[in-house]
mmCIF file of C-alpha atoms in Angstrom:
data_model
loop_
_atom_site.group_PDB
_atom_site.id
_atom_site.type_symbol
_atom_site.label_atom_id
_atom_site.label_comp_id
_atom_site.label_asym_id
_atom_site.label_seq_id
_atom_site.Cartn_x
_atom_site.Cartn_y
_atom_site.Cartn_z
ATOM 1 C CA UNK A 1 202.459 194.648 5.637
ATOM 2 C CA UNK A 2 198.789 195.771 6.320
ATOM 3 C CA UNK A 3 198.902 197.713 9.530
ATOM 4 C CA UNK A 4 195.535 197.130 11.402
ATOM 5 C CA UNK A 5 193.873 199.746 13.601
ATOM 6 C CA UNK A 6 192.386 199.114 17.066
ATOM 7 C CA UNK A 7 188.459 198.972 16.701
ATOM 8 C CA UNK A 8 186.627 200.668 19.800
ATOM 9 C CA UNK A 9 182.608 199.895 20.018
ATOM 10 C CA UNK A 10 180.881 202.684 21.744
ATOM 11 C CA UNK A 11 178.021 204.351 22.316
ATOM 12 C CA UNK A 12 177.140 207.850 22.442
ATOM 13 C CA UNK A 13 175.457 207.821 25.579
ATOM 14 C CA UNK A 14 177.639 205.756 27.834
ATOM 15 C CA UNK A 15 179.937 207.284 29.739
ATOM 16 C CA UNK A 16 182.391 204.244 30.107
ATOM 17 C CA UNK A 17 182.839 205.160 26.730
ATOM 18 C CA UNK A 18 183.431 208.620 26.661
ATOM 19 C CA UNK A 19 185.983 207.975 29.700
ATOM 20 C CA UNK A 20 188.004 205.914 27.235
ATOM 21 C CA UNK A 21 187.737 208.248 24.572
ATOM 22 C CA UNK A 22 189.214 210.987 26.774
ATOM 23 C CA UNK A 23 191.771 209.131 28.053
ATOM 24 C CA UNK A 24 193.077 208.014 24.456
ATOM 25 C CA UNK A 25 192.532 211.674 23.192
ATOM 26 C CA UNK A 26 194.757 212.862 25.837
ATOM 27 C CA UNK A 27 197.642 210.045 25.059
ATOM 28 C CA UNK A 28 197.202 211.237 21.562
ATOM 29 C CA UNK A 29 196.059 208.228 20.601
ATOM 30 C CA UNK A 30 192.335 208.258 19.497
ATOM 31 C CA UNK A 31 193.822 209.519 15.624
ATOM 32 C CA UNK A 32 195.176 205.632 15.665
ATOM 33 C CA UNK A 33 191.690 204.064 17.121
ATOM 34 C CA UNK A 34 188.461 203.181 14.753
ATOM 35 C CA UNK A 35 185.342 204.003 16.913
ATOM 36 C CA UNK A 36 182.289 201.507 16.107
ATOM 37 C CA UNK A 37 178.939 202.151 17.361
ATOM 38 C CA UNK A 38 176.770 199.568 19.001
ATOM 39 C CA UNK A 39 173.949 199.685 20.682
ATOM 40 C CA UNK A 40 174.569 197.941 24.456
ATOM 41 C CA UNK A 41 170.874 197.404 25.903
ATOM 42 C CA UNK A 42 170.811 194.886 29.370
ATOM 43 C CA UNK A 43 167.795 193.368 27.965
ATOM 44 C CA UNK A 44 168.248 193.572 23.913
ATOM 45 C CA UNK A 45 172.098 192.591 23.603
ATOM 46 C CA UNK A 46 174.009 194.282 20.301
ATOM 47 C CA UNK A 47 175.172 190.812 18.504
ATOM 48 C CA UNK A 48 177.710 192.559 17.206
ATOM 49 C CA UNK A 49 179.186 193.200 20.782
ATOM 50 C CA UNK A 50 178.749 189.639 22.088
ATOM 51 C CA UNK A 51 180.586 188.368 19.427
ATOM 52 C CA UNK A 52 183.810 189.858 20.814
ATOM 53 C CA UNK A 53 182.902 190.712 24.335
ATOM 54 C CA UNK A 54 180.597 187.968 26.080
ATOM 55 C CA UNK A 55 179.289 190.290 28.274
ATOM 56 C CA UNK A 56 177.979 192.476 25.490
ATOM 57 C CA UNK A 57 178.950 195.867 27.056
ATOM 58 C CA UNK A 58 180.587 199.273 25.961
ATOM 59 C CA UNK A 59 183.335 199.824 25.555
ATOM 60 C CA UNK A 60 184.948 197.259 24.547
ATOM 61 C CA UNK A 61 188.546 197.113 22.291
ATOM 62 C CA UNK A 62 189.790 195.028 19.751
ATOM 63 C CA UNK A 63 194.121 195.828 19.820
ATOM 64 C CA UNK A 64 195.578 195.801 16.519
ATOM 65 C CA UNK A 65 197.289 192.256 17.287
ATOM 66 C CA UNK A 66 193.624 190.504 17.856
ATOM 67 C CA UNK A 67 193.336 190.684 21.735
ATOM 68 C CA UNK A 68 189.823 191.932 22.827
ATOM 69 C CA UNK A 69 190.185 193.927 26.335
ATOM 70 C CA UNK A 70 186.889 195.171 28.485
ATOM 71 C CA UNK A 71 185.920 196.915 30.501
ATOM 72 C CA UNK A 72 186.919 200.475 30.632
ATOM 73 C CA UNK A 73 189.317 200.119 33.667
ATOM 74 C CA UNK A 74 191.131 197.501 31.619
ATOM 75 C CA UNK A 75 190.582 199.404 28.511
ATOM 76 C CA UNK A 76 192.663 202.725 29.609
ATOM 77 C CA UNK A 77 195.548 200.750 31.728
ATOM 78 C CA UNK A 78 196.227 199.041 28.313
ATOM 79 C CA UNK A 79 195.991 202.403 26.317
ATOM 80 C CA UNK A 80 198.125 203.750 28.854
ATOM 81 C CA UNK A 81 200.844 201.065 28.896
ATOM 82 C CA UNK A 82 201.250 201.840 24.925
ATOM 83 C CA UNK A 83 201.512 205.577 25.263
ATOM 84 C CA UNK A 84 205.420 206.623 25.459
ATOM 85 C CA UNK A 85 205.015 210.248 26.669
ATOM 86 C CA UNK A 86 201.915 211.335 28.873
ATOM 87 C CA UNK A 87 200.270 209.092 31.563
ATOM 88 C CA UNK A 88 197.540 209.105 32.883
ATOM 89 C CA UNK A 89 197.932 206.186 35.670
ATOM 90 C CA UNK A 90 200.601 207.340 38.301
ATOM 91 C CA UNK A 91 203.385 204.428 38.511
ATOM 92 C CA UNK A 92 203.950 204.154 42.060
ATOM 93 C CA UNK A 93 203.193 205.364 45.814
ATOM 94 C CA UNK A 94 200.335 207.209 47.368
ATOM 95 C CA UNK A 95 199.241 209.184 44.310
ATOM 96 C CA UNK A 96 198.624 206.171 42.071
ATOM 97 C CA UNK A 97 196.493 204.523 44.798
ATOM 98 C CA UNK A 98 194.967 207.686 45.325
ATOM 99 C CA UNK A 99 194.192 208.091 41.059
ATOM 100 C CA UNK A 100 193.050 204.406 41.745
ATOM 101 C CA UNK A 101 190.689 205.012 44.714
ATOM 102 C CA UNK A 102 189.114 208.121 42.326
ATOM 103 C CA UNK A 103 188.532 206.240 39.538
ATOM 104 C CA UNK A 104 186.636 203.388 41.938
ATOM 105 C CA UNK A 105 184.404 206.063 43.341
ATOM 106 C CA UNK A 106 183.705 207.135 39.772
ATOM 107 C CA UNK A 107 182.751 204.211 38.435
ATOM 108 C CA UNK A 108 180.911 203.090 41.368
ATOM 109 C CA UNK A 109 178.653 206.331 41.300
ATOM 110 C CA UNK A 110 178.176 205.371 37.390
ATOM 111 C CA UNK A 111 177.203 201.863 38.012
ATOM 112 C CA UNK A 112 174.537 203.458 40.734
ATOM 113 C CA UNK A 113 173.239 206.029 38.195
ATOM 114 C CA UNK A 114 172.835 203.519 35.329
ATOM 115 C CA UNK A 115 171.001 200.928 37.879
ATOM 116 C CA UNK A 116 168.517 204.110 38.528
ATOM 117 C CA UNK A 117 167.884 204.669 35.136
ATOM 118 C CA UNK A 118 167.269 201.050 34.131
ATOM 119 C CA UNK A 119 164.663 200.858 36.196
ATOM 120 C CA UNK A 120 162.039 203.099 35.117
ATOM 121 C CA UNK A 121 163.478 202.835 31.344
ATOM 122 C CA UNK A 122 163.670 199.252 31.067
ATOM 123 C CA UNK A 123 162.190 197.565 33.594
ATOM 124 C CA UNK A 124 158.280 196.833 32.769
ATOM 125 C CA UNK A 125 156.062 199.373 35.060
ATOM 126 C CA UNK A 126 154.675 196.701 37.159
ATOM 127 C CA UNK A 127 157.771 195.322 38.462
ATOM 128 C CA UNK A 128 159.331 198.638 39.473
ATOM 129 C CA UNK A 129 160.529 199.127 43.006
ATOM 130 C CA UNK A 130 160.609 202.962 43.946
ATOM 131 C CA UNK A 131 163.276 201.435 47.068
ATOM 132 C CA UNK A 132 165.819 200.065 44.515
ATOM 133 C CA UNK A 133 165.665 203.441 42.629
ATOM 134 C CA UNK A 134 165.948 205.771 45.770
ATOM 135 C CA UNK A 135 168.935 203.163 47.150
ATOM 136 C CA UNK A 136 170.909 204.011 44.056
ATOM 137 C CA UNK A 137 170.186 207.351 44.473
ATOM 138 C CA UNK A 138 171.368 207.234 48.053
ATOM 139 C CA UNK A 139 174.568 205.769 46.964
ATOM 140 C CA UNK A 140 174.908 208.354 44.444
ATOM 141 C CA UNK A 141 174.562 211.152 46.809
ATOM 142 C CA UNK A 142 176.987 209.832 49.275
ATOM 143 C CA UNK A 143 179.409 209.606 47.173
ATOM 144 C CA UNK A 144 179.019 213.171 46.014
ATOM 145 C CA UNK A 145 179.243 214.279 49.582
ATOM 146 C CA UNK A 146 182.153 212.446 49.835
ATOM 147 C CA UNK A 147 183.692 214.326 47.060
ATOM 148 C CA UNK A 148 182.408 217.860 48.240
ATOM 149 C CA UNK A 149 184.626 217.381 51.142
ATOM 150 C CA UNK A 150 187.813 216.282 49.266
ATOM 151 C CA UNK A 151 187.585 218.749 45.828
ATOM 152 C CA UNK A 152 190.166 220.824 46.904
ATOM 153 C CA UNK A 153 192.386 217.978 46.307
ATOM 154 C CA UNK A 154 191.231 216.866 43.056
ATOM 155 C CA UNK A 155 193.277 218.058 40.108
ATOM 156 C CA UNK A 156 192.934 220.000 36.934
ATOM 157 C CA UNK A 157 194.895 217.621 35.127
ATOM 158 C CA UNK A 158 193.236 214.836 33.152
ATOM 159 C CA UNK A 159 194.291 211.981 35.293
ATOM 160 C CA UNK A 160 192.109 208.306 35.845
ATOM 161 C CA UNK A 161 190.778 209.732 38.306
ATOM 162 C CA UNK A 162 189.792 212.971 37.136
ATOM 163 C CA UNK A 163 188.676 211.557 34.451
ATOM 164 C CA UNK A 164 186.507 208.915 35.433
ATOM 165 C CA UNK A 165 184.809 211.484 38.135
ATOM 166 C CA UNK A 166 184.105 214.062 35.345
ATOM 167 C CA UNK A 167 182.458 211.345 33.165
ATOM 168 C CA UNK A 168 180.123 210.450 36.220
ATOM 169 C CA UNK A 169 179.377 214.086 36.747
ATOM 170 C CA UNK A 170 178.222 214.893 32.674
ATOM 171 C CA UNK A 171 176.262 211.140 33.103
ATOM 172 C CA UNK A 172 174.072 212.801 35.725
ATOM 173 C CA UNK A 173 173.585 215.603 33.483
ATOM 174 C CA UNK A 174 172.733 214.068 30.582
ATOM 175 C CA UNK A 175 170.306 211.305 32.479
ATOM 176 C CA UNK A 176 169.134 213.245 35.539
ATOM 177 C CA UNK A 177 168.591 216.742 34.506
ATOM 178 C CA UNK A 178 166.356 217.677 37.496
ATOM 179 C CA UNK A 179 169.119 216.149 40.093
ATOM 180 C CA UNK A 180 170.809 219.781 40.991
ATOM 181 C CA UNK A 181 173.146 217.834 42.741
ATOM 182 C CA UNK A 182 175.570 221.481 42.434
ATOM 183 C CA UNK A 183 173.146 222.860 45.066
ATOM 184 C CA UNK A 184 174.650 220.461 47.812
ATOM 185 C CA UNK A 185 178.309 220.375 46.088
ATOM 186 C CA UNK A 186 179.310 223.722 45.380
ATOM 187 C CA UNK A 187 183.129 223.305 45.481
ATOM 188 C CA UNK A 188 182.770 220.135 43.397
ATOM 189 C CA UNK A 189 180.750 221.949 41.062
ATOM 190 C CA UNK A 190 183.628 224.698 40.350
ATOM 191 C CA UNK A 191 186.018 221.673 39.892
ATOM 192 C CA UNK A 192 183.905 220.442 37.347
ATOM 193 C CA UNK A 193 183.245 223.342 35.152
ATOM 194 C CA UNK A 194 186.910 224.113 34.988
ATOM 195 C CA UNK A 195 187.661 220.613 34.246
ATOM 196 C CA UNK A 196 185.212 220.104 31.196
ATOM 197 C CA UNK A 197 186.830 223.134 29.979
ATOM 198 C CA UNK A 198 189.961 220.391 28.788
ATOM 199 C CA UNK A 199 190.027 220.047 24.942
ATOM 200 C CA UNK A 200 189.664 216.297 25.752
ATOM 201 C CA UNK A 201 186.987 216.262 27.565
ATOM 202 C CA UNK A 202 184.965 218.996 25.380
ATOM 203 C CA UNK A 203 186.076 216.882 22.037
ATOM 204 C CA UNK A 204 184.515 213.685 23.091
ATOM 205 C CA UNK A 205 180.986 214.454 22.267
ATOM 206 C CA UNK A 206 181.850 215.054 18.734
ATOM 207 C CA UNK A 207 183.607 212.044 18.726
ATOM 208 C CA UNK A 208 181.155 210.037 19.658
ATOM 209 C CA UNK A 209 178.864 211.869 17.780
ATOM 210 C CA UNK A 210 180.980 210.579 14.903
ATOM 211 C CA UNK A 211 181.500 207.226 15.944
ATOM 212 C CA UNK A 212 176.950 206.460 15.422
#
């Protein structure tokens, strides 16, 4: 019987990808996953996306039995539920709604910074709104000061959490070089250089990289 592999579409540059890539390299396993690029625009939709996932976004999986599973917070509490050894939702009590609460922040600060950068990259020059941008960017900022004040209790293990945060952190990076947001976040910062020292977090590039 022909065993068939879970496809993953990605993209390089999205970091809803790269969180799900790290979380299956640190189950151990991304060896068992076929990454397939796509190219997820808001305005130009990949075809080949929409054709499984109606929303046309990254990532999104296809399991081995057929079942097609977005978004990314669906996407790793289904990778996690098939790993038999490492985890990297907590079960039960305070520290899985605490992994939980991480992860929302994370994502939420993503959704902010990809908002900002849609509008001066896709969003024709005459209908820009300088408010909308510096709103995200307000959002963005709060939640890093939020953060500041609670990375002493963020760990060095790759948890959803963790995880999620760190992916937020590179995005800003990679999208908003001139935001030196380690000026204002200095503890944060620390937490964040030792944590993207993690083999799975420092593989995923070349994963992706791969994957296009």
């Amino acid at each position: 019987m022909t065993v068939v592999a879970p496809k993953l579409f990605v993209s390089s540059t999205s970091p809803f990808a790269r969180k799900v890539i790290i979380v299956a390299d640190v189950l151990g396993l991304i060896s068992q996953i076929e990454l397939i690029t796509a190219a997820p625009h808001p305005i130009d939709r990949d075809g080949a996306v929409v054709a499984h996932n109606p929303l046309g976004k990254v990532p999104t999986l296809i399991t081995a039995e057929g079942a097609v599973l977005f978004d990314s917070r669906v996407i790793t509490e289904y990778l996690d539920a098939q790993s038999g050894g490492l985890k990297v939702y907590p079960k039960v009590g305070p520290q899985r709604w605490k992994a939980l609460a991480l992860q929302a922040v994370g994502d939420g600060l993503l959704d902010a910074a990809l908002l900002a950068r849609y509008e001066f990259t896709v969003r024709p020059n005459e209908k820009r709104w300088q408010l909308w941008y510096d709103r995200q960017f307000d959002k963005i900022s709060s939640s890093l000061d939020t953060l500041e004040r609670q990375a002493d209790q963020l760990s060095k293990a790759p948890q959803i959490g963790e995880i999620t945060l760190a992916c937020a952190l590179g995005y800003l990076d990679l999208r908003f070089p001139d935001f030196d947001w380690r000026v204002a976040q200095p503890r944060l910062s620390v937490w964040f250089r030792e944590f993207s020292e993690l083999p799975s977090f420092t593989r995923t590039s070349a994963l992706l990289m791969k994957a296009a």
